[in-house]
CSV table of C-alpha atoms in Angstrom, one decimal:
chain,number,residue,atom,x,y,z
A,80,UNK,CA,-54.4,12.2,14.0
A,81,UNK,CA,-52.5,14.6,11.8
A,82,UNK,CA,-50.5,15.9,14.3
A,83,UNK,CA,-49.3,12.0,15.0
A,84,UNK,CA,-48.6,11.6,11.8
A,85,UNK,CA,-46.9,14.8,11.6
A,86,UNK,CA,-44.6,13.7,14.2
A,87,UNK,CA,-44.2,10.1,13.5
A,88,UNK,CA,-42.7,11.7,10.0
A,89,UNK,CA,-39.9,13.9,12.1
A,90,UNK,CA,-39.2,10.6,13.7
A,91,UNK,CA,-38.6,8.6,10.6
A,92,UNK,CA,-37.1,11.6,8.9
A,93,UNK,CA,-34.0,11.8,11.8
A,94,UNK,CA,-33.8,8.5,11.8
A,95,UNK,CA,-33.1,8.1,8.1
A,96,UNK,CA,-30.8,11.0,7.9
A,97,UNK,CA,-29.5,9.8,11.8
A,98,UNK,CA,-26.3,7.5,9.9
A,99,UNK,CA,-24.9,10.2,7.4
A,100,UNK,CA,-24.8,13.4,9.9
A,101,UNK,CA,-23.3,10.6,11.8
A,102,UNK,CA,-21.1,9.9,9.1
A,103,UNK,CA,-20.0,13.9,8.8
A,104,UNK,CA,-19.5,14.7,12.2
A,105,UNK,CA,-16.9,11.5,11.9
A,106,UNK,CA,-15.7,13.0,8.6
A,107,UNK,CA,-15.1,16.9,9.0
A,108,UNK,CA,-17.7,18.5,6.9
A,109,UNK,CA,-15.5,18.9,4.5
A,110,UNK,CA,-15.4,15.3,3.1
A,111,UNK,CA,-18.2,14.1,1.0
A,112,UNK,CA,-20.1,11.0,1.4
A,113,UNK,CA,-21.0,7.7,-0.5
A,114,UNK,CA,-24.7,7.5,-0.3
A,115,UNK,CA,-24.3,4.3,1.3
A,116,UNK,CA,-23.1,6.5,4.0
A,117,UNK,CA,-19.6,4.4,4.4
A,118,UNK,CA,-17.0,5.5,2.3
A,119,UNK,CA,-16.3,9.2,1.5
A,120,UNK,CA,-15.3,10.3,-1.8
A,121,UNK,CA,-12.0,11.5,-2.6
A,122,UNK,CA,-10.6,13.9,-5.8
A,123,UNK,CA,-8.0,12.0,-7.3
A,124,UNK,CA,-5.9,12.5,-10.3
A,125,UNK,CA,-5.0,11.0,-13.0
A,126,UNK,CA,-3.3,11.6,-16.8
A,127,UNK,CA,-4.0,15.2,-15.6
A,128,UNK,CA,-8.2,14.1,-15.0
A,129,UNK,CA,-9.3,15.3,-11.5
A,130,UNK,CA,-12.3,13.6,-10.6
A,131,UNK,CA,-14.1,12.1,-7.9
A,132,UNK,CA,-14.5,8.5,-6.4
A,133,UNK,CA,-15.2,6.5,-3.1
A,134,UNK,CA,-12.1,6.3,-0.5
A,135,UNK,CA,-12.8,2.7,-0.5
A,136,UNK,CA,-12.7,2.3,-4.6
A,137,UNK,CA,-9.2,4.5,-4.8
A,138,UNK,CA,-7.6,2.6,-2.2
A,139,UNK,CA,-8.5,-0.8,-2.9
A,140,UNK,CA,-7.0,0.4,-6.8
A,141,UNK,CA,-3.8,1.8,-5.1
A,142,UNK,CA,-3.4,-1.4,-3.2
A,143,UNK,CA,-3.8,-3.5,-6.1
A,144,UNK,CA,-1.1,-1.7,-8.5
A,145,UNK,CA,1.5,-1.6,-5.1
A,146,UNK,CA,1.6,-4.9,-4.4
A,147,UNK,CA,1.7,-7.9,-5.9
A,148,UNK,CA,-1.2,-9.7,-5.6
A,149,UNK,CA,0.6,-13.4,-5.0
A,150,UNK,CA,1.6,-12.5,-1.6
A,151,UNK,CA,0.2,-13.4,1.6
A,152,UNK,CA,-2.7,-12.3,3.5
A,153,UNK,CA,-1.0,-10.5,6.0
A,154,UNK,CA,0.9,-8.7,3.9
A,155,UNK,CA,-1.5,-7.8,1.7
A,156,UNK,CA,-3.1,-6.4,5.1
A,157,UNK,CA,0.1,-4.5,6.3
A,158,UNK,CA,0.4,-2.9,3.1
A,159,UNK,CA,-3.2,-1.4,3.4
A,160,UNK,CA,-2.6,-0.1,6.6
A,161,UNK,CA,0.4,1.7,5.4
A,162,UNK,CA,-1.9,3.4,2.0
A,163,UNK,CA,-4.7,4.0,4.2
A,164,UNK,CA,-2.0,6.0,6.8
A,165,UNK,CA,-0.2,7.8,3.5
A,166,UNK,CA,-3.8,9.0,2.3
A,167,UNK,CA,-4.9,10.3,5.6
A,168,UNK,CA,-1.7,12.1,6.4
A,169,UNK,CA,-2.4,14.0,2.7
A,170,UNK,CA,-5.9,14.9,4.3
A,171,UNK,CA,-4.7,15.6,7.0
A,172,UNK,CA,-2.3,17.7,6.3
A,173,UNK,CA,-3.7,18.9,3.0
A,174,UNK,CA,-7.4,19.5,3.8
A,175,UNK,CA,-10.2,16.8,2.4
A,176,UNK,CA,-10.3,18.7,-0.8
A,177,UNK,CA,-6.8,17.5,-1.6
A,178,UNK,CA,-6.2,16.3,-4.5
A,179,UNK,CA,-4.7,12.6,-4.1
A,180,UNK,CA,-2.2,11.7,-6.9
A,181,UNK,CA,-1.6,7.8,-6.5
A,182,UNK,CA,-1.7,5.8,-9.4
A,183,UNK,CA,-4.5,3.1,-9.1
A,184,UNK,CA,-5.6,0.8,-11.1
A,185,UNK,CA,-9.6,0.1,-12.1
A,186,UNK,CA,-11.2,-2.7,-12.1
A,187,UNK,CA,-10.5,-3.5,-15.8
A,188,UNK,CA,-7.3,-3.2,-15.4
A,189,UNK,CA,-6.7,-5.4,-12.3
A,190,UNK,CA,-7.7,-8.2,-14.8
A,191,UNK,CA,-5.8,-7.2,-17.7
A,192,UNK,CA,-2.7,-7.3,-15.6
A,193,UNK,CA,-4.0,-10.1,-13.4
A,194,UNK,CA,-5.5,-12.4,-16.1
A,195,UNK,CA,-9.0,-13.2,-15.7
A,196,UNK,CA,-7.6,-17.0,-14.0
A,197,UNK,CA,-6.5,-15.1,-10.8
A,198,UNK,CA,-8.5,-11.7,-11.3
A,199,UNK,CA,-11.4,-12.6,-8.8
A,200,UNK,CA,-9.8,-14.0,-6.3
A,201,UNK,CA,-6.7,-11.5,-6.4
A,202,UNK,CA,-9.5,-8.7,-5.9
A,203,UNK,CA,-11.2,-9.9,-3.0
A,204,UNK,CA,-7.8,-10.3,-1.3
A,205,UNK,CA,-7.3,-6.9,-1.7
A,206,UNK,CA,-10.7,-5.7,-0.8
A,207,UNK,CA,-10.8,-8.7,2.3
A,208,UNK,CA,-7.3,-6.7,3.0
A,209,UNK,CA,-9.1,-3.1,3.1
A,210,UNK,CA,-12.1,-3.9,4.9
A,211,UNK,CA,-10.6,-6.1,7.5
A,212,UNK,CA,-7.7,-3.5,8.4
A,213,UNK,CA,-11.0,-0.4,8.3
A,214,UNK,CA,-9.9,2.7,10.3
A,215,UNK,CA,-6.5,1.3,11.0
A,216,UNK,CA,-3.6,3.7,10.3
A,217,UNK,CA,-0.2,3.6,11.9
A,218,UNK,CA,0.8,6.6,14.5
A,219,UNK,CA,4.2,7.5,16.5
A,220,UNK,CA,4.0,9.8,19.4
A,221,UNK,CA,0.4,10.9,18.1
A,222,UNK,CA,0.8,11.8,15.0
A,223,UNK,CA,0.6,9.9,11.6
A,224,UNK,CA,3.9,8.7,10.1
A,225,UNK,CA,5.6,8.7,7.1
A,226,UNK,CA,5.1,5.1,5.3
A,227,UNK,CA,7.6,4.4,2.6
A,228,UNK,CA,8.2,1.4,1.2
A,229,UNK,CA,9.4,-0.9,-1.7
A,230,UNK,CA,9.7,-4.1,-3.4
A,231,UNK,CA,13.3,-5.7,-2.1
A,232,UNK,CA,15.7,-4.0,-0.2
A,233,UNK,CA,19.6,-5.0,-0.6
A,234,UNK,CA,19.2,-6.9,2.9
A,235,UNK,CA,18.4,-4.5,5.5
A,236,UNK,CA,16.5,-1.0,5.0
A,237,UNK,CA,17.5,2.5,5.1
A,238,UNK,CA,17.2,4.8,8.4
A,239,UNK,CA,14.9,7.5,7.5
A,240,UNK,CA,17.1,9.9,9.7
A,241,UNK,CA,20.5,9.0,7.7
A,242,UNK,CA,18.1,9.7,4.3
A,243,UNK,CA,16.5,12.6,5.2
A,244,UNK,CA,19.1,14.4,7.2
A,245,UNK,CA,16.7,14.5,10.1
A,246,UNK,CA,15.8,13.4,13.2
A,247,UNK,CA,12.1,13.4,12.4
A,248,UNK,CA,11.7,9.5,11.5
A,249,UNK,CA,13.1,7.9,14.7
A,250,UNK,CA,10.9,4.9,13.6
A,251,UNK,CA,12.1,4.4,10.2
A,252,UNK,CA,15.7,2.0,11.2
A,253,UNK,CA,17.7,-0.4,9.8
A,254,UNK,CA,16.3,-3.4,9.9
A,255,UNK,CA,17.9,-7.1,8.6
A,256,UNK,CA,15.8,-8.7,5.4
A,257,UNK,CA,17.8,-11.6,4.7
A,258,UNK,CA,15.2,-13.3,2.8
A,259,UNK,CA,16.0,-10.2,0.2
A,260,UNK,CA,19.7,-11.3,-0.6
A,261,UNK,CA,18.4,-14.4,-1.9
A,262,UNK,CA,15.6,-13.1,-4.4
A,263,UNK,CA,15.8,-14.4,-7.8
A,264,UNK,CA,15.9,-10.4,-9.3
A,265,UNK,CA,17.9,-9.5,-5.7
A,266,UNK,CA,21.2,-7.7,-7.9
A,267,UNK,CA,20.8,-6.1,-11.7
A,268,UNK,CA,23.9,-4.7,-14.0
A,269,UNK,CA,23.7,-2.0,-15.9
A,270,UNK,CA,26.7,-0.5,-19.0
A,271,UNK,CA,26.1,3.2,-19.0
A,272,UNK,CA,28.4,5.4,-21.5
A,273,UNK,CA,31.2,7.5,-20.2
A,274,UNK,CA,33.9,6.9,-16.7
A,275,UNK,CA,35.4,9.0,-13.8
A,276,UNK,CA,32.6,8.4,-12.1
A,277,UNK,CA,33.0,7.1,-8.0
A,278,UNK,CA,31.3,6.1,-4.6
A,279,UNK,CA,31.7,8.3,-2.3
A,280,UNK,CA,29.8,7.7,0.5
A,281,UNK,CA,27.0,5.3,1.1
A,282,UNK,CA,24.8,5.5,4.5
A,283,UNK,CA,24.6,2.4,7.7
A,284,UNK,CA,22.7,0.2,5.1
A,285,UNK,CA,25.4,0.5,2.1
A,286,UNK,CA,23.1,2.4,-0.3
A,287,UNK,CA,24.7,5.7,-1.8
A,288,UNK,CA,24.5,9.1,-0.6
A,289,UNK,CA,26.7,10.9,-3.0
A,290,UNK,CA,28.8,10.1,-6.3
A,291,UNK,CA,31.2,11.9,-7.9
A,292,UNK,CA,30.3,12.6,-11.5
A,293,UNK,CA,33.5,14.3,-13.4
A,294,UNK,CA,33.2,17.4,-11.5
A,295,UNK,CA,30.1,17.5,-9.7
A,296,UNK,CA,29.0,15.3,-6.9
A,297,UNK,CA,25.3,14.3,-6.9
A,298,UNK,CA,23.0,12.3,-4.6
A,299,UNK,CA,22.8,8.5,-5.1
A,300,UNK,CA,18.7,8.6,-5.8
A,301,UNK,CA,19.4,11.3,-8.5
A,302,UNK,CA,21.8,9.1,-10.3
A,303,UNK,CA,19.5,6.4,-9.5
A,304,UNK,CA,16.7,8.5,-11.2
A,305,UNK,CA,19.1,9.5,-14.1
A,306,UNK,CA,20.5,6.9,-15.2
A,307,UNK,CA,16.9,4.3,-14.0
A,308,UNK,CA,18.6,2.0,-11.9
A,309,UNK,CA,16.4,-0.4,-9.9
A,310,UNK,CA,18.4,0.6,-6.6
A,311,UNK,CA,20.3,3.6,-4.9
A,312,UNK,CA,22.5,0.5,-3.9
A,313,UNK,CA,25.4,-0.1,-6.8
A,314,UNK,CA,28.8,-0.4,-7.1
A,315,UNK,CA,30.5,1.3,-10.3
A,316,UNK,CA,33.5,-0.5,-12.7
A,317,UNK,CA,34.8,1.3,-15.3
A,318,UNK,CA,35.2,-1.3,-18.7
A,319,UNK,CA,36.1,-0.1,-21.9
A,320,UNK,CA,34.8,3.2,-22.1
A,321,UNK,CA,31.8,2.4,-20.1
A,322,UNK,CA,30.5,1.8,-16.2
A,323,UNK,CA,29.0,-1.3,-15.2
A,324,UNK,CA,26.7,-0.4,-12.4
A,325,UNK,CA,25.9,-3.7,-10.6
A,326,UNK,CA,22.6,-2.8,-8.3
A,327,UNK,CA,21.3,-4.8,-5.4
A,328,UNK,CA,17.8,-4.7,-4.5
A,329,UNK,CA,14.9,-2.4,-6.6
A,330,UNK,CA,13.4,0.9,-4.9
A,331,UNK,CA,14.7,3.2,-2.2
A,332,UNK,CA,14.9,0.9,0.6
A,333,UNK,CA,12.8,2.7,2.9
A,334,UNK,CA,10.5,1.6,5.4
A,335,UNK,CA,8.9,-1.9,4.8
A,336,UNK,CA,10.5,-4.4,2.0
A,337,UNK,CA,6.8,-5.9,0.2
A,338,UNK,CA,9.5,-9.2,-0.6
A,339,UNK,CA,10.6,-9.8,3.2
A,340,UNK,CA,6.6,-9.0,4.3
A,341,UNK,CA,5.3,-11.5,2.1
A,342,UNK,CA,8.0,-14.1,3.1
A,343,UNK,CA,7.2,-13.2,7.0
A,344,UNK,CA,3.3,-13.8,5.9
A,345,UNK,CA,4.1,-17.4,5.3
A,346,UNK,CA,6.1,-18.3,8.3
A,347,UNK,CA,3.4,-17.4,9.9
A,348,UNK,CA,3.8,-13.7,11.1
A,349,UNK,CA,0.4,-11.7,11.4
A,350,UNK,CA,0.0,-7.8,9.5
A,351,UNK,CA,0.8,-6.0,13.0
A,352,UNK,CA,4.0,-7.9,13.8
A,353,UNK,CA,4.8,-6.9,10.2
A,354,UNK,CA,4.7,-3.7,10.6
A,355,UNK,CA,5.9,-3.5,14.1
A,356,UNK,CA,9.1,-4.7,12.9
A,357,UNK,CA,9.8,-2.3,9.9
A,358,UNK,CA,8.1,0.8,11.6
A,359,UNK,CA,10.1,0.3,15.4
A,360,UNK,CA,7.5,2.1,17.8
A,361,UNK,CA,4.8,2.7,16.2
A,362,UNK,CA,0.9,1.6,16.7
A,363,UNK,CA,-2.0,0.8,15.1
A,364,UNK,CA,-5.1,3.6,15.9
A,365,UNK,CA,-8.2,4.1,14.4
A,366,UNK,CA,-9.1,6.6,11.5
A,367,UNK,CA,-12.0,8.3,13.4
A,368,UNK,CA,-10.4,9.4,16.1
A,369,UNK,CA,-8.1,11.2,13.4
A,370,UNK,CA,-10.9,12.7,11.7
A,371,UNK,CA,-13.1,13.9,15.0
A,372,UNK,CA,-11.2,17.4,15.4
A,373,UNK,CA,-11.2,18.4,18.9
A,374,UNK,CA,-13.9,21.1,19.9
C-alpha cells in the first residue's frame, strides 16, 4: 500500500510540475516564469529602476502608452504584433536577461491619462489586442525584423534602405498614406532664431537627409532632434532674422503610420493585411518556434 502511494505521489508530482518544465523548454532556461506558468518575466527599466515583471504586464503597458487607445481593433492588434516582434528581437539578440527599456505605462496611469469614462474598456482593448495576437511576431526571410513606426507620416513612409544607408530592410518601402495629408495636426510651423540655414537633400519620400547649418551640414533627424520638430519632413524660410520651419507629419516616418492603420481598421481591413502592407514581404510566425533553440 505504501509503495502505491509512493508512486501515485511521483505521478501527481510530474504532473503538477509537467506545464512549467513545459513552459522552460519553450522559453530557454534562461527566462523566468509567472507562476501561472504563462507569461515570463522580463527586467525592464525605468527612471533608472531595473526591476522585474510578467511579459504580458510590460507589453500590454507599452501598448497602451504607443498607441492611442481610440483606434480600431485591428490596429490596436497590428501594433501588438509589431511590440511583441521589437521585444523578442532584444531577447533574441540580447539574451533573456536583457534589460528592456520601453516606456510603459501602469495601470494607474492608463486611467489617469485615459480618464476613468474610457479606462476599462480602453484596457481590455489592449489586453483583447495582446492575447488574441499571442506568439505572433512578424519575420522576413527567417529572421525577426526591424518594426518602426509612428503616429502620421507626411503621406507615404520612408524606405528603411534610403534611411539607413543599407540594404538590410528590403521590407521597410515607400508606401502611399493619403489618409495622413488630410489629418487635422498633418503640417506644424515652427520660428527658430538665426538663418543661412538650407535643404539639401531629402530621400524618395521628401523627408530630409541633410541640411546645411552655416558651415556644417547635419542630418535631417538631428536637426529634427535639436531644434524638436514633430517631423524630419520641413521646409525652411528665412523671415526677419528667423526660420520658419513648416513640418508635415510627426515622427520618423518609418515603417507603419498608427493614423493610416487605424483609418484602414475602419474600412474594414483586418491586423495582417495591415501589416502586410507597411512591412512588403513579411509574415506572421509564432514566438515558440523562436524561442525552441535548435539542438
Amino acid at each position: 500500500m505504501r509503495k502505491f502511494l509512493r508512486q501515485a505521489g511521483y505521478v501527481l508530482a510530474i504532473l503538477v510540475l509537467l506545464p512549467y518544465i513545459i513552459t522552460i523548454f519553450a522559453n530557454g532556461n534562461g527566462m523566468e516564469v509567472n507562476s501561472d506558468g504563462n507569461s515570463p518575466y522580463v527586467t525592464v527599466s525605468l527612471d533608472e529602476d531595473i526591476r522585474k515583471m510578467s511579459l504580458d504586464e510590460y507589453a500590454i503597458g507599452v501598448l497602451a502608452k504607443e498607441i492611442d487607445g481610440a483606434a480600431g481593433e485591428a490596429a490596436v492588434k497590428a501594433q501588438a504584433v509589431l511590440i511583441r516582434t521589437s521585444i523578442y528581437k532584444t531577447l533574441q539578440e540580447n539574451g533573456t536577461d536583457a534589460v528592456l527599456d520601453k516606456r510603459y505605462w501602469s495601470r494607474s496611469q492608463m486611467e489617469d491619462n485615459w480618464g476613468s469614462s474610457h479606462y476599462g474598456e480602453y484596457y481590455e482593448k489592449m489586453k483583447n489586442a495582446w492575447e488574441e495576437t499571442k506568439g505572433q511576431v512578424l519575420m522576413y526571410e527567417g529572421s525577426l525584423i526591424l518594426t518602426p513606426y509612428h503616429r502620421l507620416s507626411n503621406g507615404k513612409t520612408r524606405s528603411g534602405n534610403e534611411v539607413f544607408e543599407s540594404d538590410q530592410y528590403p521590407y521597410l518601402t515607400v508606401k502611399d498614406c493619403p489618409a495622413d495629408r488630410e489629418a487635422e495636426d498633418a503640417m506644424t510651423t515652427t520660428m527658430i532664431q538665426g538663418t543661412n540655414m538650407e535643404v539639401l537633400t531629402t530621400d524618395s519620400a521628401g523627408y530630409v537627409m541633410e541640411v546645411r547649418c552655416g558651415e556644417e551640414t547635419v542630418s535631417g533627424e538631428e536637426f529634427r532632434d535639436t531644434y524638436h520638430l514633430t517631423s524630419a519632413c520641413f521646409t525652411l524660410q528665412e523671415s526677419d532674422g528667423q526660420t520658419r520651419v513648416t513640418c508635415t507629419g510627426i515622427g520618423h516616418g518609418l515603417g507603419m503610420s498608427q493614423y493610416t492603420a487605424a483609418y484602414m481598421a475602419e474600412e474594414g481591413s483586418s491586423y495582417e493585411e495591415i501589416l502586410a502592407y507597411f512591412y512588403e514581404g513579411t509574415s506572421l510566425e509564432e514566438v515558440a518556434e523562436i524561442l525552441v533553440k535548435p539542438e
